[in-house]
Amino acid sequence: MVQQVTPETTIEVIYPESDGQPMADNTEQFAWIVKIKENLEILFASSADVFIAGDLFWYPVKGSPNIKQAPDTLVVFGRPKGKRGSYLQWNEENIPPQVVFEILSPGNTLKEMTKKLQFYQRYGVEEYYIYDPDKNDLNGLLRSGDSFEVIEEMNGWISPRLGIRFQLTSDTLEIFSPSGQKFLSPVEIDQLREQERQAKEAALQELEKERDRYQELLAKLKEKGIDTDNL
C-alpha cells in the first residue's frame, strides 16, 4: 500500500496596515507630524532613494506580525519612494529606517515610550528624536554600536543623516534645512508662495510701466524730429 503524503499547508501571515487608532491625539501633535514629514519630503524631493512616511507600520521581522511600530515619521535612505501599506523590511533589502521622530501627547505613557525606545534601538535606528510640544522639550538619541547614546545638547544640533538643524526658542522648536530654510506648516508654505507670486506680479507691473514710459519718451522725441533709431 502506497501512503499518500499530504503537502504541508502554507499559512499566510497577515501584516495589518492599521490598528484602528488615530494618527494623533490632538491637533498640536498632528500639526507637528505633518510639518516634519512634509518638510522632509520637500527636502529630499529630488532624491529618488529616500523614502519618508508618517504613521506607517514598520515590520522588521518576517513571520512576526506582532513585532511592529508606527513612528510618527520615519526616513529610510537607500529605498525608493512610492506607495506602501506598511514597511516590510525583508522586502526592502532589509534596510531599517535610519531616522525616526516621535511627537509626544499627554496620552503617551512612560511604558509606551520605553517600549518604542527599546524597539528602535534593537532594530537598527540610527537617530531617534522625541519632541513634546506642550513642554517644548526636545530629546535626541544617536546610535553607538548596539545601543543609543543621549545627545546632550539638542539646541543647535545638526542631524548627521538629514543635515537639518534643531533650534529651541523660548516657546517652540524651529527646524532648518541645510540651506537655512525654516520648516514651515502647509499654511505658511502657501502664504509664502502667495507672497512670492504677488512680488513677481508687482515686479512685472513695474516693468510694464517702465516700458510704457520708455515708449512715451520715444514718441515725444520723434514728435520733435529727433531720430531715435540713432540714439
Short mmCIF file of C-alpha atoms in Angstrom, two decimals:
data_model
loop_
_atom_site.label_atom_id
_atom_site.label_comp_id
_atom_site.label_asym_id
_atom_site.label_seq_id
_atom_site.Cartn_x
_atom_site.Cartn_y
_atom_site.Cartn_z
CA MET A 1 0.00 0.00 0.00
CA VAL A 2 1.39 3.37 -1.03
CA GLN A 3 0.98 6.03 1.63
CA GLN A 4 -0.28 9.36 0.40
CA VAL A 5 1.88 12.30 1.51
CA THR A 6 -0.15 15.45 2.01
CA PRO A 7 1.86 18.60 1.29
CA GLU A 8 2.11 20.98 4.21
CA THR A 9 -0.28 23.87 4.05
CA THR A 10 1.46 27.22 4.00
CA ILE A 11 -0.19 29.60 6.39
CA GLU A 12 -0.27 33.14 5.10
CA VAL A 13 0.99 35.64 7.62
CA ILE A 14 -1.05 38.83 7.75
CA TYR A 15 0.73 42.10 8.50
CA PRO A 16 -2.01 44.60 9.41
CA GLU A 17 -1.72 48.05 7.91
CA SER A 18 -3.80 49.70 10.62
CA ASP A 19 -4.57 49.21 14.29
CA GLY A 20 -7.71 51.33 14.19
CA GLN A 21 -6.10 54.03 16.33
CA PRO A 22 -5.91 57.69 15.26
CA MET A 23 -2.59 59.02 13.98
CA ALA A 24 -2.58 61.78 16.60
CA ASP A 25 -4.28 62.51 19.91
CA ASN A 26 -4.72 66.23 19.35
CA THR A 27 -4.34 69.00 16.79
CA GLU A 28 -0.92 70.13 18.05
CA GLN A 29 0.59 66.67 17.74
CA PHE A 30 -0.93 66.18 14.28
CA ALA A 31 0.34 69.57 13.08
CA TRP A 32 3.90 68.70 14.12
CA ILE A 33 3.77 65.27 12.48
CA VAL A 34 2.60 66.84 9.22
CA LYS A 35 5.17 69.68 9.39
CA ILE A 36 8.14 67.36 9.91
CA LYS A 37 7.04 64.72 7.45
CA GLU A 38 6.09 67.11 4.64
CA ASN A 39 9.16 69.33 5.00
CA LEU A 40 11.39 66.27 4.85
CA GLU A 41 9.52 65.24 1.70
CA ILE A 42 10.31 68.66 0.24
CA LEU A 43 13.94 68.47 1.37
CA PHE A 44 14.50 65.08 -0.31
CA ALA A 45 12.10 65.53 -3.23
CA SER A 46 14.91 65.15 -5.78
CA SER A 47 16.41 62.08 -4.07
CA ALA A 48 14.74 59.02 -5.58
CA ASP A 49 16.23 56.68 -2.99
CA VAL A 50 14.93 58.36 0.17
CA PHE A 51 11.60 57.00 1.44
CA ILE A 52 9.68 59.06 4.00
CA ALA A 53 6.42 58.15 5.71
CA GLY A 54 4.22 59.18 8.59
CA ASP A 55 2.41 56.78 10.94
CA LEU A 56 3.32 53.74 8.82
CA PHE A 57 3.68 50.31 10.39
CA TRP A 58 7.25 49.04 10.24
CA TYR A 59 7.67 45.26 10.46
CA PRO A 60 11.35 44.36 10.89
CA VAL A 61 10.97 40.55 11.22
CA LYS A 62 9.36 38.34 8.61
CA GLY A 63 6.79 35.99 10.07
CA SER A 64 6.35 38.08 13.22
CA PRO A 65 3.40 40.45 12.71
CA ASN A 66 3.31 41.33 16.40
CA ILE A 67 6.77 42.91 16.19
CA LYS A 68 5.99 46.34 14.81
CA GLN A 69 5.99 50.07 15.45
CA ALA A 70 4.49 53.03 13.61
CA PRO A 71 6.82 56.01 14.09
CA ASP A 72 5.20 59.40 13.68
CA THR A 73 7.76 59.98 10.92
CA LEU A 74 10.37 57.61 9.52
CA VAL A 75 13.12 58.17 6.98
CA VAL A 76 14.83 55.39 5.03
CA PHE A 77 17.91 56.08 2.94
CA GLY A 78 18.51 53.56 0.17
CA ARG A 79 14.88 52.73 -0.63
CA PRO A 80 12.79 54.19 -3.45
CA LYS A 81 9.86 56.48 -2.97
CA GLY A 82 6.45 55.02 -3.61
CA LYS A 83 3.20 53.79 -2.11
CA ARG A 84 3.31 51.26 0.72
CA GLY A 85 0.65 49.88 3.03
CA SER A 86 3.37 49.11 5.56
CA TYR A 87 7.16 48.90 5.64
CA LEU A 88 8.05 45.21 5.39
CA GLN A 89 11.78 45.33 5.96
CA TRP A 90 12.59 41.98 4.30
CA ASN A 91 11.06 43.35 1.08
CA GLU A 92 13.22 46.49 1.35
CA GLU A 93 16.67 44.88 1.08
CA ASN A 94 16.46 44.51 4.86
CA ILE A 95 17.19 48.23 5.31
CA PRO A 96 15.66 49.64 8.51
CA PRO A 97 14.59 53.26 8.90
CA GLN A 98 17.68 55.21 9.89
CA VAL A 99 15.81 58.18 11.39
CA VAL A 100 12.55 58.28 13.34
CA PHE A 101 10.58 61.06 15.00
CA GLU A 102 8.01 60.80 17.76
CA ILE A 103 5.78 63.73 18.76
CA LEU A 104 4.51 63.33 22.31
CA SER A 105 0.98 63.94 23.51
CA PRO A 106 -0.49 63.81 27.04
CA GLY A 107 -1.70 60.29 26.24
CA ASN A 108 1.80 58.84 25.83
CA THR A 109 2.86 56.72 28.79
CA LEU A 110 6.36 56.05 30.08
CA LYS A 111 5.85 52.33 29.40
CA GLU A 112 4.84 53.01 25.80
CA MET A 113 7.81 55.30 25.12
CA THR A 114 10.22 52.85 26.78
CA LYS A 115 8.98 50.07 24.50
CA LYS A 116 9.46 52.30 21.47
CA LEU A 117 12.98 53.22 22.52
CA GLN A 118 13.88 49.55 23.01
CA PHE A 119 12.34 48.66 19.63
CA TYR A 120 14.22 51.37 17.73
CA GLN A 121 17.44 50.50 19.50
CA ARG A 122 17.10 46.79 18.76
CA TYR A 123 16.10 47.09 15.12
CA GLY A 124 18.72 49.48 13.80
CA VAL A 125 17.51 53.08 14.02
CA GLU A 126 20.48 55.47 13.93
CA GLU A 127 18.80 58.70 15.06
CA TYR A 128 15.74 58.97 17.29
CA TYR A 129 14.15 62.34 18.04
CA ILE A 130 11.34 62.95 20.55
CA TYR A 131 9.59 66.29 20.80
CA ASP A 132 6.99 67.29 23.39
CA PRO A 133 5.24 70.42 22.04
CA ASP A 134 3.34 71.01 25.30
CA LYS A 135 6.58 71.27 27.28
CA ASN A 136 8.68 72.48 24.33
CA ASP A 137 11.13 69.71 25.19
CA LEU A 138 13.32 68.05 22.56
CA ASN A 139 15.38 64.93 23.14
CA GLY A 140 17.60 63.01 20.76
CA LEU A 141 19.40 59.69 20.77
CA LEU A 142 22.23 58.64 18.48
CA ARG A 143 23.32 55.08 17.78
CA SER A 144 26.65 53.99 19.19
CA GLY A 145 27.31 50.34 18.46
CA ASP A 146 24.29 48.32 19.52
CA SER A 147 22.75 50.96 21.75
CA PHE A 148 21.70 54.60 21.89
CA GLU A 149 23.56 57.46 23.47
CA VAL A 150 21.71 60.58 24.59
CA ILE A 151 22.56 63.73 22.64
CA GLU A 152 23.49 66.06 25.48
CA GLU A 153 22.79 69.37 23.71
CA MET A 154 19.92 69.40 21.24
CA ASN A 155 19.75 73.17 20.81
CA GLY A 156 21.67 73.76 17.59
CA TRP A 157 22.13 70.04 16.92
CA ILE A 158 22.55 69.05 13.27
CA SER A 159 21.29 65.62 12.25
CA PRO A 160 24.14 63.56 10.74
CA ARG A 161 21.77 61.83 8.32
CA LEU A 162 19.33 64.59 7.45
CA GLY A 163 21.56 67.65 7.74
CA ILE A 164 18.72 69.57 9.41
CA ARG A 165 19.33 71.83 12.41
CA PHE A 166 17.16 71.96 15.54
CA GLN A 167 16.73 75.30 17.29
CA LEU A 168 14.75 75.69 20.51
CA THR A 169 13.29 79.12 21.20
CA SER A 170 11.56 80.18 24.40
CA ASP A 171 8.22 78.76 23.25
CA THR A 172 8.71 76.39 20.33
CA LEU A 173 11.00 74.25 18.19
CA GLU A 174 12.33 75.52 14.90
CA ILE A 175 13.90 73.23 12.32
CA PHE A 176 16.09 74.41 9.45
CA SER A 177 17.15 72.68 6.26
CA PRO A 178 20.85 72.52 5.30
CA SER A 179 20.29 75.63 3.17
CA GLY A 180 18.87 77.52 6.15
CA GLN A 181 15.24 77.31 5.03
CA LYS A 182 12.93 77.07 8.03
CA PHE A 183 10.47 74.19 8.20
CA LEU A 184 7.01 75.69 7.66
CA SER A 185 3.47 74.48 8.08
CA PRO A 186 1.41 73.88 4.91
CA VAL A 187 -0.45 77.16 5.55
CA GLU A 188 2.83 79.06 5.96
CA ILE A 189 4.18 77.48 2.77
CA ASP A 190 1.07 78.59 0.90
CA GLN A 191 1.34 82.12 2.32
CA LEU A 192 5.00 82.31 1.29
CA ARG A 193 4.10 81.11 -2.21
CA GLU A 194 1.38 83.77 -2.41
CA GLN A 195 3.81 86.48 -1.26
CA GLU A 196 6.30 85.40 -3.91
CA ARG A 197 3.55 85.42 -6.55
CA GLN A 198 2.46 88.91 -5.55
CA ALA A 199 6.07 90.16 -5.56
CA LYS A 200 6.62 88.72 -9.02
CA GLU A 201 3.37 90.25 -10.25
CA ALA A 202 4.33 93.65 -8.82
CA ALA A 203 7.74 93.43 -10.49
CA LEU A 204 6.15 92.61 -13.85
CA GLN A 205 3.71 95.52 -13.49
CA GLU A 206 6.58 97.88 -12.70
CA LEU A 207 8.49 96.58 -15.73
CA GLU A 208 5.40 97.16 -17.87
CA LYS A 209 5.16 100.76 -16.59
CA GLU A 210 8.83 101.35 -17.36
CA ARG A 211 8.32 100.05 -20.88
CA ASP A 212 5.29 102.32 -21.35
CA ARG A 213 7.27 105.33 -20.09
CA TYR A 214 10.07 104.47 -22.50
CA GLN A 215 7.66 104.23 -25.41
CA GLU A 216 6.13 107.60 -24.45
CA LEU A 217 9.59 109.16 -24.35
CA LEU A 218 10.43 107.79 -27.80
CA ALA A 219 7.15 109.12 -29.17
CA LYS A 220 7.86 112.64 -27.81
CA LEU A 221 11.38 112.63 -29.27
CA LYS A 222 10.01 111.63 -32.66
CA GLU A 223 7.47 114.47 -32.46
CA LYS A 224 10.40 116.85 -32.07
CA GLY A 225 12.06 115.40 -35.14
CA ILE A 226 14.76 113.51 -33.29
CA ASP A 227 15.93 110.33 -34.99
CA THR A 228 15.53 107.79 -32.15
CA ASP A 229 16.99 104.98 -34.25
CA ASN A 230 20.45 106.53 -33.95
CA LEU A 231 20.35 107.31 -30.24
#
